[in-house]
Coordinates of N, CA and C and ligand atoms in Angstrom, one line a residue:
X6 N -41.2 -1.6 95.3 CA -39.8 -1.2 95.6 C -38.9 -1.2 94.1
X7 N -38.7 -0.3 93.6 CA -38.1 -0.2 92.0 C -36.7 -1.3 92.2
X8 N -36.8 -2.2 91.0 CA -35.8 -3.0 91.1 C -34.9 -3.4 89.8
X9 N -33.6 -3.7 89.9 CA -32.9 -3.9 88.6 C -32.6 -5.4 88.9
X10 N -31.8 -6.0 87.7 CA -31.6 -7.6 87.9 C -30.3 -8.0 88.7
X11 N -29.6 -7.0 88.8 CA -28.2 -7.4 89.8 C -28.5 -7.5 91.0
X12 N -28.3 -8.6 91.5 CA -28.7 -9.0 93.0 C -27.7 -8.9 94.1
X13 N -28.4 -8.3 94.9 CA -27.4 -8.1 96.2 C -27.8 -9.0 97.3
X14 N -26.7 -9.4 98.2 CA -27.0 -10.1 99.1 C -26.3 -9.2 100.2
X15 N -27.2 -9.2 101.3 CA -26.7 -7.9 102.4 C -26.5 -8.7 103.6
X16 N -25.3 -8.9 104.3 CA -24.9 -9.2 105.4 C -25.0 -8.3 106.5
X17 N -25.6 -8.2 107.8 CA -25.8 -7.2 108.9 C -25.8 -7.8 110.1
X18 N -25.3 -7.2 111.3 CA -25.6 -7.5 112.8 C -26.2 -6.5 113.5
X19 N -26.6 -5.1 112.6 CA -27.0 -4.3 114.1 C -28.2 -3.0 113.0
X20 N -27.6 -1.8 113.2 CA -28.4 -0.8 112.8 C -28.7 -0.9 111.8
X21 N -28.2 -1.2 110.5 CA -28.8 -0.9 109.3 C -28.7 0.2 108.5
X22 N -28.0 1.2 109.0 CA -28.2 2.9 108.2 C -27.5 2.4 106.9
X23 N -26.3 1.9 106.7 CA -25.9 1.6 105.5 C -27.1 0.8 104.6
X24 N -27.5 -0.2 105.1 CA -28.6 -1.1 104.6 C -29.5 0.1 104.0
X25 N -29.8 0.9 105.1 CA -31.0 1.8 104.5 C -30.6 2.5 103.5
X26 N -29.6 3.2 103.4 CA -28.8 4.1 102.2 C -29.1 3.2 100.9
X27 N -28.5 2.0 100.9 CA -28.8 1.2 99.7 C -30.2 1.2 99.0
X28 N -31.0 0.6 100.3 CA -32.4 0.8 99.8 C -33.0 2.1 99.3
X29 N -32.7 3.1 100.0 CA -33.1 4.5 99.3 C -32.2 4.9 98.1
X30 N -31.3 4.5 97.8 CA -30.5 4.5 96.7 C -31.2 3.9 95.4
X31 N -32.0 2.4 95.9 CA -32.4 1.9 94.8 C -33.7 2.1 94.5
X32 N -34.5 3.0 95.6 CA -35.9 3.4 95.2 C -36.0 4.8 94.7
X33 N -34.8 5.4 95.0 CA -34.7 6.5 94.1 C -34.1 6.6 92.8
X34 N -33.9 5.2 92.5 CA -33.2 5.4 90.8 C -31.8 5.2 90.6
X35 N -31.2 5.6 91.9 CA -29.6 6.0 91.9 C -28.8 4.7 91.8
X36 N -29.5 3.5 92.1 CA -28.7 2.0 92.1 C -29.7 1.2 91.3
X37 N -29.3 0.5 90.5 CA -30.0 -0.4 89.5 C -29.5 -1.8 89.8
X38 N -30.1 -2.1 90.8 CA -30.1 -3.3 91.8 C -31.1 -3.7 92.2
X39 N -31.1 -5.2 92.9 CA -32.2 -5.3 93.7 C -31.8 -6.2 95.3
X40 N -32.3 -5.9 95.9 CA -31.7 -6.9 97.5 C -32.2 -7.9 97.4
X41 N -31.7 -9.4 97.3 CA -32.4 -10.4 97.0 C -32.6 -11.2 98.5
X42 N -31.5 -10.8 99.3 CA -32.1 -11.2 100.8 C -31.0 -10.3 101.7
X43 N -31.5 -10.1 103.0 CA -30.5 -9.5 103.9 C -30.9 -10.5 104.9
X44 N -29.4 -11.1 105.4 CA -29.0 -12.0 106.4 C -28.3 -11.5 107.5
X45 N -28.8 -11.9 108.8 CA -28.3 -11.2 110.0 C -27.8 -12.3 110.9
X46 N -26.7 -12.1 111.7 CA -26.3 -13.3 112.4 C -27.0 -12.8 114.1
X47 N -27.5 -11.8 114.1 CA -28.2 -11.2 115.3 C -29.5 -11.0 115.0
X48 N -30.6 -11.8 115.8 CA -32.0 -11.8 115.9 C -32.7 -10.5 116.0
X49 N -32.1 -9.8 117.0 CA -32.5 -8.4 117.3 C -32.2 -7.3 116.2
X50 N -31.3 -7.5 115.2 CA -30.9 -6.3 114.5 C -31.7 -5.6 113.8
X51 N -31.7 -4.0 114.2 CA -32.8 -3.4 113.7 C -32.7 -3.3 112.1
X52 N -31.4 -3.8 111.8 CA -31.6 -4.0 109.9 C -32.6 -4.6 109.5
X53 N -33.0 -5.9 110.2 CA -34.0 -6.8 109.7 C -35.1 -6.2 109.2
X54 N -35.4 -5.3 110.6 CA -36.9 -4.6 110.6 C -37.0 -3.5 109.4
X55 N -35.7 -2.9 109.0 CA -35.6 -1.9 107.8 C -35.9 -2.9 106.7
X56 N -35.6 -4.0 106.4 CA -35.7 -4.6 105.2 C -37.1 -5.0 105.1
X57 N -37.5 -5.6 106.3 CA -38.9 -5.9 106.2 C -40.1 -5.1 105.8
X58 N -39.7 -3.8 106.3 CA -40.6 -2.4 105.8 C -40.5 -2.2 104.3
X59 N -39.6 -2.6 103.8 CA -39.5 -2.4 102.3 C -39.5 -3.9 101.5
X60 N -40.4 -4.8 102.2 CA -40.9 -6.0 101.6 C -39.8 -7.0 101.2
X61 N -38.3 -6.8 101.8 CA -37.1 -7.4 101.4 C -37.1 -8.8 102.0
X62 N -36.8 -9.6 101.5 CA -36.4 -11.1 102.2 C -35.6 -11.1 103.1
X63 N -35.9 -11.5 104.4 CA -34.6 -11.4 105.6 C -34.4 -12.7 106.1
X64 N -33.5 -13.2 106.9 CA -33.5 -14.3 107.5 C -32.5 -14.0 108.6
X65 N -32.5 -14.6 110.2 CA -31.8 -14.7 111.2 C -31.0 -16.0 110.9
X66 N -29.6 -16.0 110.7 CA -29.1 -17.0 110.9 C -28.3 -17.2 112.3
X67 N -28.5 -18.1 112.9 CA -28.4 -18.2 114.2 C -26.8 -19.2 114.3
X68 N -25.8 -18.4 114.8 CA -24.5 -19.1 114.8 C -24.7 -20.2 115.9
X69 N -25.1 -20.3 116.8 CA -25.4 -21.6 117.8 C -26.0 -22.9 117.5
X70 N -26.7 -22.6 116.3 CA -27.1 -23.7 115.6 C -26.1 -24.4 114.7
X71 N -25.1 -24.0 114.7 CA -23.9 -24.6 113.9 C -22.7 -25.0 114.5
X72 N -22.0 -26.1 114.2 CA -21.1 -26.7 115.2 C -19.8 -25.7 115.0
X73 N -19.7 -25.0 114.3 CA -18.4 -24.0 114.3 C -18.6 -23.2 113.2
X74 N -17.7 -22.2 113.1 CA -17.6 -21.0 112.2 C -17.7 -21.2 110.8
X75 N -16.9 -22.2 110.3 CA -16.6 -22.8 109.1 C -18.4 -23.2 108.5
X76 N -19.0 -24.2 109.3 CA -20.1 -24.6 109.3 C -21.1 -23.4 108.8
X77 N -21.2 -22.6 110.0 CA -22.1 -21.3 109.6 C -21.9 -20.6 108.2
X78 N -20.6 -20.4 108.0 CA -20.3 -19.7 107.0 C -20.7 -20.3 105.8
X79 N -20.6 -21.7 105.5 CA -20.9 -22.6 104.3 C -22.7 -22.4 104.5
X80 N -23.2 -22.4 105.4 CA -24.8 -22.5 105.4 C -25.0 -20.9 104.9
X81 N -24.5 -20.0 105.4 CA -24.5 -18.4 104.9 C -24.0 -18.4 103.1
X82 N -23.2 -19.0 102.8 CA -22.9 -18.9 101.5 C -23.8 -19.8 100.8
X83 N -24.6 -20.8 101.4 CA -25.9 -21.6 100.5 C -26.9 -20.8 100.4
X84 N -27.2 -19.8 101.6 CA -28.4 -19.1 101.4 C -28.0 -18.1 100.2
X85 N -26.9 -17.4 100.1 CA -26.7 -16.6 99.2 C -26.6 -17.2 97.6
X86 N -26.0 -18.2 97.6 CA -26.0 -19.3 96.4 C -27.3 -19.5 95.9
X87 N -28.1 -19.7 96.8 CA -29.4 -20.2 96.2 C -30.1 -19.0 95.9
X88 N -30.0 -18.1 96.4 CA -30.4 -16.8 95.8 C -29.9 -16.0 94.4
X89 N -28.7 -16.8 94.0 CA -28.0 -16.4 92.9 C -27.5 -14.8 92.8
X90 N -27.0 -14.5 93.9 CA -26.7 -13.1 94.2 C -25.4 -12.5 93.6
X91 N -25.3 -11.5 92.9 CA -24.3 -11.5 92.1 C -23.3 -10.5 92.9
X92 N -23.4 -9.8 94.3 CA -22.8 -9.3 95.0 C -23.1 -9.4 96.5
X93 N -22.2 -9.7 97.2 CA -22.5 -9.8 98.9 C -21.9 -8.5 99.4
X94 N -22.7 -7.8 100.0 CA -22.3 -6.2 100.8 C -22.2 -6.7 102.2
X95 N -21.3 -6.1 102.9 CA -21.4 -6.3 104.3 C -21.4 -4.8 104.7
X96 N -22.5 -4.9 105.7 CA -23.1 -3.8 106.0 C -23.6 -3.5 107.6
X97 N -22.0 -3.4 108.2 CA -22.1 -3.6 109.8 C -22.2 -5.0 110.3
X98 N -21.6 -5.9 109.1 CA -21.7 -7.3 109.7 C -20.5 -7.7 110.5
X99 N -20.7 -8.2 111.7 CA -19.8 -8.1 112.8 C -18.8 -9.2 113.0
X100 N -19.0 -10.2 111.9 CA -18.3 -11.5 112.2 C -17.3 -11.5 111.0
X101 N -15.9 -12.1 111.3 CA -14.9 -12.4 110.3 C -15.3 -13.2 109.4
X102 N -15.1 -13.3 107.7 CA -15.6 -14.2 107.4 C -14.5 -15.2 106.9
X103 N -14.6 -16.7 107.2 CA -13.8 -17.7 106.8 C -13.6 -17.8 105.6
X104 N -12.2 -18.4 105.2 CA -11.7 -18.5 103.9 C -12.7 -19.4 103.0
X105 N -13.5 -20.4 103.7 CA -14.3 -21.3 103.2 C -15.5 -20.4 102.6
X106 N -16.1 -19.3 103.2 CA -16.9 -18.5 102.6 C -16.1 -17.7 101.3
X107 N -15.1 -16.9 101.7 CA -14.7 -15.8 100.9 C -14.0 -16.5 99.3
X108 N -13.6 -17.8 99.6 CA -13.2 -18.4 98.4 C -14.7 -18.7 97.4
X109 N -15.5 -18.7 97.6 CA -17.0 -19.3 96.8 C -17.2 -17.9 96.3
X110 N -16.9 -16.4 96.6 CA -17.4 -15.5 96.0 C -16.1 -14.4 95.7
X111 N -15.4 -15.2 94.6 CA -14.3 -14.4 94.7 C -14.4 -13.0 93.8
X112 N -14.0 -11.8 94.4 CA -14.1 -10.5 94.2 C -15.5 -10.2 93.9
X113 N -16.4 -10.6 94.9 CA -17.9 -10.5 94.8 C -18.4 -10.3 96.3
X114 N -17.2 -9.8 97.1 CA -17.7 -9.2 98.3 C -17.2 -7.8 98.7
X115 N -18.2 -7.1 99.2 CA -17.7 -5.8 99.4 C -17.7 -5.2 101.0
X116 N -16.9 -4.5 101.5 CA -17.4 -3.9 102.7 C -17.2 -2.2 102.8
X117 N -18.0 -2.0 103.8 CA -17.6 -0.5 104.1 C -16.8 -0.4 105.6
X118 N -16.1 0.6 105.7 CA -14.9 0.5 107.0 C -15.0 2.1 107.3
X119 N -15.1 2.6 108.7 CA -15.3 4.1 108.8 C -13.9 4.6 109.3
X120 N -12.9 4.2 108.3 CA -11.6 5.1 108.4 C -11.0 5.1 106.9
X121 N -10.0 5.9 107.0 CA -9.2 5.8 105.6 C -8.2 4.5 105.5
X122 N -8.6 3.5 105.0 CA -7.7 2.3 105.2 C -6.6 2.8 104.2
X123 N -5.4 2.2 104.5 CA -5.2 1.2 105.6 C -4.9 1.5 107.0
X124 N -5.5 3.0 107.2 CA -5.2 3.2 108.6 C -6.4 2.8 109.4
X125 N -6.1 2.4 110.5 CA -7.2 2.2 111.5 C -8.2 0.7 111.1
X126 N -7.3 -0.2 111.0 CA -8.5 -1.4 110.3 C -9.0 -2.1 111.9
X127 N -10.1 -2.9 111.6 CA -10.5 -3.2 112.9 C -11.8 -2.7 113.5
X128 N -11.8 -3.2 115.0 CA -13.0 -2.6 115.7 C -12.5 -0.8 116.2
X129 N -13.4 -0.4 116.3 CA -13.2 1.1 117.0 C -12.3 2.1 116.1
X130 N -12.8 2.0 114.6 CA -11.8 2.9 114.1 C -11.5 4.3 114.3
X131 N -13.1 5.0 114.5 CA -12.9 6.2 115.0 C -12.3 6.6 116.2
X132 N -12.5 5.8 117.2 CA -11.7 5.7 118.4 C -10.2 6.1 118.2
X133 N -9.7 4.9 117.2 CA -8.1 4.6 116.9 C -7.8 6.2 116.3
X134 N -8.9 6.4 115.4 CA -8.3 8.1 114.7 C -8.3 9.1 115.7
X135 N -9.1 9.2 116.5 CA -9.0 10.4 117.7 C -7.7 10.0 118.5
X136 N -7.5 8.9 118.9 CA -6.5 8.4 119.7 C -5.0 9.0 119.2
X137 N -5.0 8.4 117.7 CA -3.9 8.7 117.1 C -3.6 10.2 116.7
X138 N -4.8 11.1 116.8 CA -4.5 12.5 116.7 C -4.5 12.8 115.2
X139 N -4.9 12.3 114.4 CA -5.2 12.4 112.9 C -5.9 13.7 112.6
X140 N -6.0 14.3 111.4 CA -6.7 15.4 111.4 C -7.7 15.4 110.4
X141 N -7.6 14.0 109.8 CA -8.6 13.9 108.6 C -8.9 12.4 108.9
X142 N -10.1 11.8 108.7 CA -10.4 10.4 108.6 C -11.4 10.2 107.7
X143 N -12.3 9.2 107.8 CA -13.0 9.0 106.6 C -13.6 7.6 106.3
X144 N -13.9 7.3 105.4 CA -14.3 5.9 105.2 C -14.0 5.3 104.0
X145 N -13.7 4.0 103.7 CA -13.5 3.1 102.6 C -14.4 2.2 102.5
X146 N -14.8 2.2 100.8 CA -15.5 1.0 100.3 C -14.6 0.0 99.7
X147 N -14.2 -1.4 100.3 CA -13.3 -2.3 99.5 C -13.7 -3.7 99.4
X148 N -13.1 -4.3 98.4 CA -13.2 -5.7 98.6 C -13.0 -6.3 99.7
X149 N -13.4 -7.6 99.9 CA -13.2 -8.2 101.2 C -12.2 -9.4 100.8
X150 N -11.0 -9.6 101.4 CA -10.2 -10.8 101.2 C -9.9 -11.5 102.4
X151 N -9.0 -12.3 102.8 CA -8.9 -13.3 103.8 C -8.2 -12.5 104.9
X152 N -7.6 -11.3 104.8 CA -7.2 -10.2 105.7 C -8.2 -9.1 106.1
X153 N -8.3 -8.9 107.4 CA -9.3 -8.0 107.8 C -9.1 -6.7 107.3
X154 N -10.2 -6.2 106.4 CA -9.9 -4.7 106.3 C -8.7 -4.4 105.1
X155 N -8.3 -5.5 104.5 CA -7.1 -5.4 103.6 C -7.4 -5.4 102.2
X156 N -8.3 -5.6 101.6 CA -8.9 -5.8 100.3 C -8.6 -4.5 99.5
X157 N -8.8 -4.7 98.0 CA -8.7 -3.4 97.2 C -9.5 -2.4 97.7
X158 N -9.0 -1.3 97.5 CA -10.0 -0.1 97.8 C -10.8 0.5 96.4
X159 N -12.0 0.5 96.9 CA -12.8 1.0 95.7 C -13.2 2.5 95.7
X160 N -13.5 3.0 96.9 CA -13.9 4.4 97.0 C -13.7 4.8 98.3
X161 N -13.2 6.0 98.4 CA -12.8 6.6 99.9 C -13.6 8.0 100.0
X162 N -14.0 8.4 101.2 CA -14.3 9.8 101.3 C -13.7 10.2 102.5
X163 N -13.2 11.7 102.5 CA -12.3 12.0 103.7 C -13.4 13.0 104.5
X164 N -13.2 13.1 105.8 CA -13.9 14.2 106.8 C -12.9 14.6 107.7
X165 N -12.7 16.1 107.9 CA -12.3 16.3 109.0 C -12.1 15.9 110.5
X166 N -11.3 15.8 111.2 CA -11.5 15.3 112.6 C -11.1 16.8 113.2
X167 N -12.2 16.7 114.4 CA -12.0 18.4 115.1 C -11.4 18.0 116.4
X168 N -10.7 19.2 117.0 CA -10.2 18.8 118.2 C -11.0 18.3 119.4
X169 N -12.4 18.7 119.4 CA -13.2 18.7 120.2 C -14.3 16.9 120.3
X170 N -13.8 16.7 119.2 CA -14.3 15.4 118.4 C -14.4 14.4 119.7
X171 N -15.6 13.4 119.5 CA -15.7 12.3 120.6 C -15.6 11.0 119.5
X172 N -15.7 9.7 119.8 CA -15.8 8.7 118.5 C -17.1 8.8 117.9
X173 N -18.2 9.2 118.9 CA -19.5 9.5 118.2 C -19.8 10.2 117.4
X174 N -19.1 11.8 117.7 CA -19.4 12.8 116.8 C -18.8 12.6 115.6
X175 N -17.3 11.8 115.5 CA -16.7 11.6 114.3 C -17.3 10.7 113.6
X176 N -18.1 9.7 114.3 CA -18.9 8.3 113.7 C -19.7 9.0 112.8
X177 N -20.4 10.3 113.5 CA -21.8 10.7 112.9 C -21.3 11.4 111.5
X178 N -20.1 12.0 111.6 CA -19.7 12.8 110.4 C -19.3 11.6 109.2
X179 N -18.9 10.9 109.7 CA -18.3 9.7 108.7 C -19.4 9.2 107.9
X180 N -20.4 9.0 109.1 CA -21.4 8.2 108.5 C -22.4 8.6 107.3
X181 N -22.4 9.9 107.5 CA -23.0 10.9 106.2 C -22.0 10.5 105.0
X182 N -20.9 10.4 104.8 CA -20.2 9.8 103.8 C -20.2 8.5 103.4
X183 N -20.3 7.7 104.5 CA -20.8 6.1 104.3 C -21.8 6.2 103.3
X184 N -23.0 6.7 103.8 CA -24.2 6.6 103.2 C -24.0 6.8 101.5
X185 N -23.3 7.9 101.4 CA -23.1 8.4 99.9 C -22.1 7.5 99.1
X186 N -21.1 7.2 99.7 CA -20.1 6.2 98.8 C -20.5 4.8 98.7
X187 N -21.4 4.4 99.6 CA -21.8 2.8 99.5 C -22.5 2.6 98.4
X188 N -23.8 2.8 98.3 CA -24.7 2.8 97.4 C -23.6 3.3 95.8
X189 N -23.0 4.4 95.7 CA -22.2 4.9 94.6 C -21.6 3.6 94.1
X190 N -20.3 2.9 95.1 CA -19.5 1.9 94.9 C -20.1 0.8 94.2
X191 N -21.3 0.2 94.9 CA -22.2 -0.8 94.2 C -22.8 -0.5 92.8
X192 N -22.9 0.6 92.7 CA -23.3 1.1 91.2 C -22.2 0.8 90.0
X193 N -21.4 1.3 90.8 CA -20.0 1.4 89.7 C -19.7 -0.3 89.3
X194 N -19.9 -1.2 90.4 CA -20.0 -2.6 89.9 C -20.9 -3.0 89.3
X195 N -22.2 -2.8 89.6 CA -23.2 -3.0 88.7 C -22.9 -2.7 87.4
X196 N -22.3 -1.5 87.1 CA -22.0 -0.9 85.7 C -20.8 -1.6 85.0
X197 N -20.2 -2.4 85.8 CA -18.8 -3.0 85.4 C -17.9 -2.2 85.1
X198 N -17.8 -1.1 85.8 CA -16.6 0.1 85.6 C -15.4 -0.4 86.1
X199 N -15.4 -1.3 87.0 CA -14.0 -1.4 87.7 C -13.2 -2.5 87.2
X200 N -12.1 -2.1 87.1 CA -11.0 -2.8 86.6 C -9.9 -3.2 87.7
X201 N -9.8 -4.4 88.0 CA -8.5 -4.8 89.4 C -7.3 -4.7 88.5
X202 N -6.2 -4.0 88.8 CA -4.8 -4.4 88.6 C -3.9 -4.8 89.8
X203 N -3.6 -5.9 89.7 CA -3.1 -6.4 91.3 C -4.2 -6.1 92.2
X204 N -3.9 -4.9 93.2 CA -4.8 -4.8 94.0 C -5.2 -3.0 93.8
X205 N -4.8 -2.9 92.8 CA -5.4 -1.3 92.6 C -6.6 -1.6 91.5
X206 N -7.6 -0.4 91.8 CA -8.8 -0.5 91.2 C -8.8 0.8 90.2
X207 N -8.8 0.7 89.0 CA -9.1 1.7 88.0 C -10.4 1.6 87.6
X208 N -11.0 3.1 87.8 CA -12.4 3.1 87.3 C -12.6 3.5 86.1
X209 N -13.0 2.6 85.3 CA -12.9 3.2 83.6 C -13.9 4.5 83.5
X210 N -14.6 4.9 84.3 CA -15.5 6.4 83.9 C -14.8 7.1 85.2
X211 N -14.1 8.1 84.4 CA -13.1 8.8 85.1 C -14.3 9.8 86.1
X212 N -15.4 10.2 85.4 CA -16.4 11.1 86.3 C -16.9 10.5 87.2
X213 N -17.1 9.1 87.4 CA -17.9 8.7 88.4 C -16.9 8.2 89.7
X214 N -15.6 8.7 89.7 CA -14.7 8.6 90.9 C -15.1 9.6 92.3
Ligands
LIG10 C1 -20.5 1.3 110.0 O1 -20.0 2.6 110.7 C2 -19.5 0.8 108.9 O2 -18.8 1.7 108.5 C3 -19.3 -0.3 109.7 O3 -20.1 -0.7 110.8 C4 -21.0 0.5 110.9 C5 -22.3 -0.2 110.4 O4 -23.4 0.9 110.6 N1 -18.6 -1.5 109.0 P1 -24.5 0.4 110.1 O5 -25.1 -0.9 110.6 O6 -24.8 0.4 108.7 O7 -25.8 1.6 110.5

């Protein structure tokens, strides 16, 4: 696998299609980074197999082995610190990170969410969009802070919502865009293009927006 020196730690819980998009972008030379580790809180997450197939280090962290959420998050942070990761990418990670974790990685945690935030944060974002009746939805890459899906927005992509969409058909359309903007957002961070003013992110390179 082609690698850069910028180290990513990726947290997953499930399918891992965004992880795959990141792996592919690295292998195609579009993302100049390397994945130091993929950590999952689910032993059966297909994402683990995807990483292993590409020779990437993985670990299953079992929440049941820790006395509580903070204890678990501290162990997770230790794994990432030990590998000196530069950026933590949440890719379908289904646990809310505690302040104990977040304060150790200031402006170093990003997430992808399947809606145009601040609309439809939390679970079932695609169903929320359909129920609300919006004509457009999409996805957002954002920094992670202590509020769920509320950190500064890095990149967004818009998709139409069709009258006959189900949550699944909309999710499929959004996912295509997720796979494009997540690696792109990471590359912008690798290239140090982002400048944060309050909660607004200015990209230094206007053509990479
Ligand atoms: C994606 O829709 C992402 O936006 C959300 O969780 C889903 C993860 O899918 N945070 P995958 O595991 O990357 O395939």
